[in-house]
Coordinates of C-alpha atoms in Angstrom, one line a residue:
Chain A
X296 CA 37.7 -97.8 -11.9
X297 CA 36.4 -95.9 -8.7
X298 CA 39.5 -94.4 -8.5
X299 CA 39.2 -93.2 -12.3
X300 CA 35.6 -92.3 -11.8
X301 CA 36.5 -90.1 -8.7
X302 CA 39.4 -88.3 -10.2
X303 CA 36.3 -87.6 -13.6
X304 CA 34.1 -86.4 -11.0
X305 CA 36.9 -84.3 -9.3
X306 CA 37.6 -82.7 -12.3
X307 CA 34.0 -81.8 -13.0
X308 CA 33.9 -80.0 -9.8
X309 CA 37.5 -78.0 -10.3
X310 CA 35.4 -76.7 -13.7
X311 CA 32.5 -75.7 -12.5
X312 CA 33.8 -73.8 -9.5
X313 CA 36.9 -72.1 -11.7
X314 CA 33.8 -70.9 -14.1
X315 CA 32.8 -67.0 -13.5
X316 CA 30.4 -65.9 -11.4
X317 CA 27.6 -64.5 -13.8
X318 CA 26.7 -60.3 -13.5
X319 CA 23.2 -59.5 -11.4
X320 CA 23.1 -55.5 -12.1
X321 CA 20.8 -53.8 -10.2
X322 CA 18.9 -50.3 -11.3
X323 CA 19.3 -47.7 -8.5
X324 CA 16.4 -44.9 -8.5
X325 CA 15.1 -42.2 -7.0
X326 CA 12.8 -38.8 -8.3
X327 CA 13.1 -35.8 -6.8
X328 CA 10.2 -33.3 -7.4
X329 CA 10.5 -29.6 -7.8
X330 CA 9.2 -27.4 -4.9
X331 CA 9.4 -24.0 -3.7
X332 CA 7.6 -21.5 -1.0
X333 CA 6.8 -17.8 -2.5
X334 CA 8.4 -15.3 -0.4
X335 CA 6.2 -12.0 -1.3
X336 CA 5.8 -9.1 1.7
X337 CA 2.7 -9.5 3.1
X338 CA 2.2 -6.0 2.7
X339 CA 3.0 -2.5 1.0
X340 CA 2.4 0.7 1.7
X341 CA 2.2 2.7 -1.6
X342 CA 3.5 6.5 -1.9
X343 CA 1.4 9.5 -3.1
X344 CA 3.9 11.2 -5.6
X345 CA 6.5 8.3 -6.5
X346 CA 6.1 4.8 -7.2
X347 CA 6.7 2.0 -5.3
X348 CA 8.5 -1.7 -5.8
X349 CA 7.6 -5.0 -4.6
X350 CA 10.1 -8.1 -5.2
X351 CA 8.0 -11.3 -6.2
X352 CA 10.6 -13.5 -4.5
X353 CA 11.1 -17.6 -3.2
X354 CA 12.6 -19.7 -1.1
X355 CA 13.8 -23.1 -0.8
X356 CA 13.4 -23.5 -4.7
X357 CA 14.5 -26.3 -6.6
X358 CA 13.1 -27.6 -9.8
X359 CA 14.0 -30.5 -12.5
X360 CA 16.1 -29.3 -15.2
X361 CA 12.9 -29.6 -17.3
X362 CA 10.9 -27.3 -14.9
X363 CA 11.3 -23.8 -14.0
X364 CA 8.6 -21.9 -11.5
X365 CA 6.3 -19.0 -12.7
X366 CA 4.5 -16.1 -10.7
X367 CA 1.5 -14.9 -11.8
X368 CA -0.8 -12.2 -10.1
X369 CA -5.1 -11.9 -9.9
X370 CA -7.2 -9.1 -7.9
X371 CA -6.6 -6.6 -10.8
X372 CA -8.9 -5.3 -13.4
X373 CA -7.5 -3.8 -16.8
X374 CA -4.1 -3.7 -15.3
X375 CA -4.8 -1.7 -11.6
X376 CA -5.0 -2.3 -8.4
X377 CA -8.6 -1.4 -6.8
X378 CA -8.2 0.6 -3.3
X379 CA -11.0 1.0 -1.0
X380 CA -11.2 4.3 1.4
X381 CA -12.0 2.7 5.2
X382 CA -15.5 4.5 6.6
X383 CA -16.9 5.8 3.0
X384 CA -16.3 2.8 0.5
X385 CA -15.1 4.7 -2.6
X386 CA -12.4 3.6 -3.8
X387 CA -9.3 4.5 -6.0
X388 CA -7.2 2.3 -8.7
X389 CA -3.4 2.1 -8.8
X390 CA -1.5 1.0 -12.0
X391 CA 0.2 -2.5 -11.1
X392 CA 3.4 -2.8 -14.3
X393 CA 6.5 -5.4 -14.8
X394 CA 8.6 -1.7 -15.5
X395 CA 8.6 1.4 -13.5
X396 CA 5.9 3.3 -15.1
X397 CA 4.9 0.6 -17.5
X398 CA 1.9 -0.3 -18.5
X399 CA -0.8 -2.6 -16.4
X400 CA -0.4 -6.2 -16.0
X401 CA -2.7 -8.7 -17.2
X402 CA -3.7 -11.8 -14.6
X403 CA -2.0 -13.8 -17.6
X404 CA 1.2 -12.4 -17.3
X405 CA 4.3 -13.9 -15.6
X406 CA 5.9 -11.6 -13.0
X407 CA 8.6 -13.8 -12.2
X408 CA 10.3 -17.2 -13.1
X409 CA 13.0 -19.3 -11.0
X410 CA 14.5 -22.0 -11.8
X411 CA 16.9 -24.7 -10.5
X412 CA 18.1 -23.5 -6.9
X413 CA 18.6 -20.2 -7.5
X414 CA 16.1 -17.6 -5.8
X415 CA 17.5 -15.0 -8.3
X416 CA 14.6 -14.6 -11.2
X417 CA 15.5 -16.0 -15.0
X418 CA 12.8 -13.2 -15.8
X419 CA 11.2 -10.5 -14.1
X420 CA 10.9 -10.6 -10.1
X421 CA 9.9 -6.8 -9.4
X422 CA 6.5 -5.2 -10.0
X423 CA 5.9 -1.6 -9.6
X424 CA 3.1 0.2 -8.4
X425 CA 2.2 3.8 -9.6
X426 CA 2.1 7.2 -7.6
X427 CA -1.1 7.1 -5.9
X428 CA -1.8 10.7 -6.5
X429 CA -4.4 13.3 -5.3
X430 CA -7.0 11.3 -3.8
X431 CA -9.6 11.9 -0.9
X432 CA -8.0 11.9 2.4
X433 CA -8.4 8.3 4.4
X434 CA -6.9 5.1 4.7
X435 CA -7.6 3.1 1.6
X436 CA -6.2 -0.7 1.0
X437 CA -6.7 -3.6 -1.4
X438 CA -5.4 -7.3 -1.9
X439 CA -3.3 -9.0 -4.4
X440 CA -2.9 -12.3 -4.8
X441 CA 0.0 -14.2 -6.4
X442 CA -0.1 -17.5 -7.8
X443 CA 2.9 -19.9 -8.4
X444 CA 3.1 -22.7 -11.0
X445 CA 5.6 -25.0 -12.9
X446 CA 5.9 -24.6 -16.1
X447 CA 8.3 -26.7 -18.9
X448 CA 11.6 -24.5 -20.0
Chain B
X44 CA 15.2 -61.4 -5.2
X45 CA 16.2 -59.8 -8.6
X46 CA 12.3 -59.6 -9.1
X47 CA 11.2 -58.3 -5.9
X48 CA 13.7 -55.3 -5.9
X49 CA 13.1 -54.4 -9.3
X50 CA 9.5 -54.4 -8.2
X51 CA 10.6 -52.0 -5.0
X52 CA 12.3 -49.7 -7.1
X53 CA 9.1 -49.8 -10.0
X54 CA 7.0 -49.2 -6.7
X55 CA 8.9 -46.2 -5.6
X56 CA 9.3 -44.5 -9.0
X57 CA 6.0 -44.5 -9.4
X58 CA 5.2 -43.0 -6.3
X59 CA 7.3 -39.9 -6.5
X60 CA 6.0 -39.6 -10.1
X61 CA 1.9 -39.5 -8.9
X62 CA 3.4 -36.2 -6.6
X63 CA 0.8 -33.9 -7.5
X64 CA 2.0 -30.6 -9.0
X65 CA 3.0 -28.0 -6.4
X66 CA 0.6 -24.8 -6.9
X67 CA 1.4 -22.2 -4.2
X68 CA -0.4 -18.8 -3.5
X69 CA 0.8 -15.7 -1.7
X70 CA -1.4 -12.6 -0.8
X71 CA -0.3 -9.1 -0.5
X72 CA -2.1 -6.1 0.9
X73 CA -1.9 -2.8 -0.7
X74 CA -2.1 -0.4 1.6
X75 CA -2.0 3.3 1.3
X76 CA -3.2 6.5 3.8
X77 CA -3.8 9.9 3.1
X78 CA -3.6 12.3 6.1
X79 CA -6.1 14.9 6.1
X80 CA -4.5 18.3 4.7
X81 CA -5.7 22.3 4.0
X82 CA -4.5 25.5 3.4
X83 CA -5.9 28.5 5.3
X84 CA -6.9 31.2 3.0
X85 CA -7.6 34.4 5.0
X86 CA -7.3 37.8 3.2
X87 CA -4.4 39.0 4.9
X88 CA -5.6 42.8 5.1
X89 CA -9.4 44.4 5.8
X90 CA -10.9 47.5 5.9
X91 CA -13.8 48.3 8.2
X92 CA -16.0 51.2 7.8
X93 CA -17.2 54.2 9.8
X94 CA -20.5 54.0 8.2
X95 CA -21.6 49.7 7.7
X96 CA -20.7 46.1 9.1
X97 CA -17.2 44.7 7.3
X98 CA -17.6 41.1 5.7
X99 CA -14.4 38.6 5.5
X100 CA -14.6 35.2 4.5
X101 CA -12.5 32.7 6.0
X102 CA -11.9 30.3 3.6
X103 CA -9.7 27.2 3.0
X104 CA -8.2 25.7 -0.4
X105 CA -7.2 22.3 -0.7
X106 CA -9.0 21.0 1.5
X107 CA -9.1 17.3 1.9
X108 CA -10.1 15.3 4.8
X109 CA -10.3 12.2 6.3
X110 CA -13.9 11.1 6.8
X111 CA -13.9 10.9 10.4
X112 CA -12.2 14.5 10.8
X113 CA -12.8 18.0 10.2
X114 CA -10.5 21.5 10.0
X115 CA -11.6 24.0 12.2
X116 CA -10.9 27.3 12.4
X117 CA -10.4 29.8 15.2
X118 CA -8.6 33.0 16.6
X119 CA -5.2 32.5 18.1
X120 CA -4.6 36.1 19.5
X121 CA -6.1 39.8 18.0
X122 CA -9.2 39.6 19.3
X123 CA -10.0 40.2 23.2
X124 CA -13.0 39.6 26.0
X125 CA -16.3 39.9 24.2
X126 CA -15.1 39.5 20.5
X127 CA -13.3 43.1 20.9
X128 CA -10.3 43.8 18.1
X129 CA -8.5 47.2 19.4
X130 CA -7.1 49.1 16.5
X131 CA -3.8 50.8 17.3
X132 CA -3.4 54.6 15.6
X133 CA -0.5 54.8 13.5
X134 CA 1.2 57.5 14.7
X135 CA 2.6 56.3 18.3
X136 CA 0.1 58.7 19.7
X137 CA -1.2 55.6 21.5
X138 CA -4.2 56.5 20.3
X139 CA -6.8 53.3 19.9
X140 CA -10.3 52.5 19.0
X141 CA -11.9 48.9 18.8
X142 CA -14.7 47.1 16.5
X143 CA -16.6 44.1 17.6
X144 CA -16.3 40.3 15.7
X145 CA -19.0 38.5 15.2
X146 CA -19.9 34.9 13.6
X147 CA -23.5 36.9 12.7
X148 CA -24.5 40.1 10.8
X149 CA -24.9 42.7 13.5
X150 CA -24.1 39.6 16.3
X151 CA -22.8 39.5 19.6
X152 CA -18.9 39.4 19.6
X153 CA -17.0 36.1 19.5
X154 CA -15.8 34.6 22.3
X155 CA -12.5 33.7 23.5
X156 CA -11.4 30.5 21.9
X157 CA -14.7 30.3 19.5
X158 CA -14.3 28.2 16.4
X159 CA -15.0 30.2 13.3
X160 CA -15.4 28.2 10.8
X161 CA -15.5 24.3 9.5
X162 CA -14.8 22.2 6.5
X163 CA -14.4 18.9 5.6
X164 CA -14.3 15.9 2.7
X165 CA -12.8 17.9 0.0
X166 CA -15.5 20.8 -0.2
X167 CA -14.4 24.4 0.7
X168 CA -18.1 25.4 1.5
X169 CA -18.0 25.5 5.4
X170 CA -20.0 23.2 7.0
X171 CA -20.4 26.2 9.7
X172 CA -19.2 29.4 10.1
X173 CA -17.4 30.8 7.3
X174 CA -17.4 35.1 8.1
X175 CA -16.7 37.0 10.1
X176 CA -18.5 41.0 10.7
X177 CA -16.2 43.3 12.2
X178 CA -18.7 46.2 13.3
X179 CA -18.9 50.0 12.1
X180 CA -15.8 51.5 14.1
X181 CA -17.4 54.2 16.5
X182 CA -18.8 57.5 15.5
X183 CA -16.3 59.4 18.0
X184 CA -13.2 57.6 16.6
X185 CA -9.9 60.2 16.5
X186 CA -9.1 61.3 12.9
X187 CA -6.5 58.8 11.9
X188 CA -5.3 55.5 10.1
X189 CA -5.4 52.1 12.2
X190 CA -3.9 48.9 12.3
X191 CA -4.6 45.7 14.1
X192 CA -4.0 42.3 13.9
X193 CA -6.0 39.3 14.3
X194 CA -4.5 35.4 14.2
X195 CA -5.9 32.8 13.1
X196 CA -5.4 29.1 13.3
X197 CA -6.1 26.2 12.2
X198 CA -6.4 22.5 13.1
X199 CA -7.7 19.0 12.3
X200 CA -10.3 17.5 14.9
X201 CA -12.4 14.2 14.8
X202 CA -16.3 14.6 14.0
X203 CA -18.2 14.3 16.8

């Protein structure tokens, strides 16, 4: 009888050892949110008879596939650039345009757009500013300021 | 230890998902100079008279200026010690006679070096100066035509 109840016993063991270990899956996450740096000269010196080119450019982009990054510009009124001489105070305006010779830009329009981990622009990426012209003599300078933001695709 | 992972992972997710939303701004200056620029306008040819005082303006077109300068105006050679101008007979006879410049109506010559005239901003009304009067050429003068030259030049100075 013991020997009959060991070898019952025995077998219950073999069974439940030879049964399959059960699955224990285990989600693996991670979220990694866009960034960039603008990269926009500091400075530009504009030209009395031809126009001049900046390059809205950035660095170290990388978005989600859902995001892309947008360039904006402020410091203009009805589409120029205000100049002020240095000594007297008066003061000049410059056309600021997407195209060479375009019209003025709005602080609502989007220069540039990037997207992914490219630095080269979707969509614009250049803005142009107009020939100064014939103004007073003097050194005359003004400020721009560029804003960038995500934006869905 | 299912739980507690899940809850690690649930943890983390959520905190790269509060990241606020990256807003960056960039400011360029525009910059743009104007040197200060003129053009001498100077009748290139006078006639003085036996009998009254000559007038000649010395003027400047497109004038434009920097605020903190000023073109001035002044003789480079043609006219000697005490504002004299010798005028040269034209017929190699070496013949001469002279007539006296002056910044005033019936005034004493210029001197050497003297500036002439002045204008600045964008205005060609000289802030001083402006003519010159070349006097009546003397009574005793030889029968004869004359020539002589005066140069002038011009710069751009600060304001004092």
């Amino acid at each position: 009888m013991k020997k009959l109840a060991t070898g019952i016993v025995s077998a219950g063991l073999l069974t439940m050892m030879i049964l399959p270990i059960q699955a224990n899956d285990t989600a693996v996450s991670y979220s990694q949110s866009s960034s960039y740096v603008l990269s926009i000269p500091d400075t530009i010196e504009l030209n009395s008879a031809s126009s001049k080119s900046l390059a809205i450019g950035v660095q170290n982009v990388n978005t989600t596939p859902e995001q892309k990054v947008q360039v904006k510009a402020s410091g203009l009124t009805n589409g120029k650039v205000t100049l002020t001489r240095a000594s007297k105070g008066d003061t000049i305006q410059v056309t600021v345009s997407k195209t060479d010779g375009g019209s003025g830009i709005s602080d609502t329009d989007v220069l540039a757009e990037f997207q992914d981990q490219s630095t080269t622009a979707v969509s614009g990426g250049t803005i142009w500013f107009a020939a100064v012209g014939d103004v007073p003599a003097g050194t005359y300078s003004g400020t721009i300021t560029f804003t960038g933001s995500y934006a869905n695709r | 230890m299912k739980k507690i992972t899940k809850c690690m992972l649930g943890a983390l997710m959520t905190g790269a998902m509060l990241t606020p939303v990256h807003a960056e701004e960039a400011t360029t200056s525009i910059q743009y100079s104007k040197t200060s620029e003129y053009t001498l306008s100077i009748d290139s040819s006078v006639t003085v008279s036996s009998t009254t005082e000559t007038e000649q303006a010395i003027k400047v077109s497109n004038v434009n200026t920097k605020s903190n300068e000023k073109v001035q105006i002044a003789i480079k050679s043609g006219v000697g010690s005490n504002g004299k101008v010798t005028l040269t007979r034209d017929d190699a006879s070496g013949v001469t006679t002279e007539v006296t410049a002056s910044l005033d109506k019936n005034g004493a010559g210029i001197g050497a070096n003297e500036v002439i005239a002045e204008f600045e901003d964008q205005s060609t009304t000289a802030t001083k100066g402006g003519k010159l009067y070349y006097s009546k050429i003397p009574a005793d003068a030889a029968a004869g035509s004359y020539t002589g030259t005066i140069v002038y030049v011009g710069s751009v100075v600060a304001r004092n």
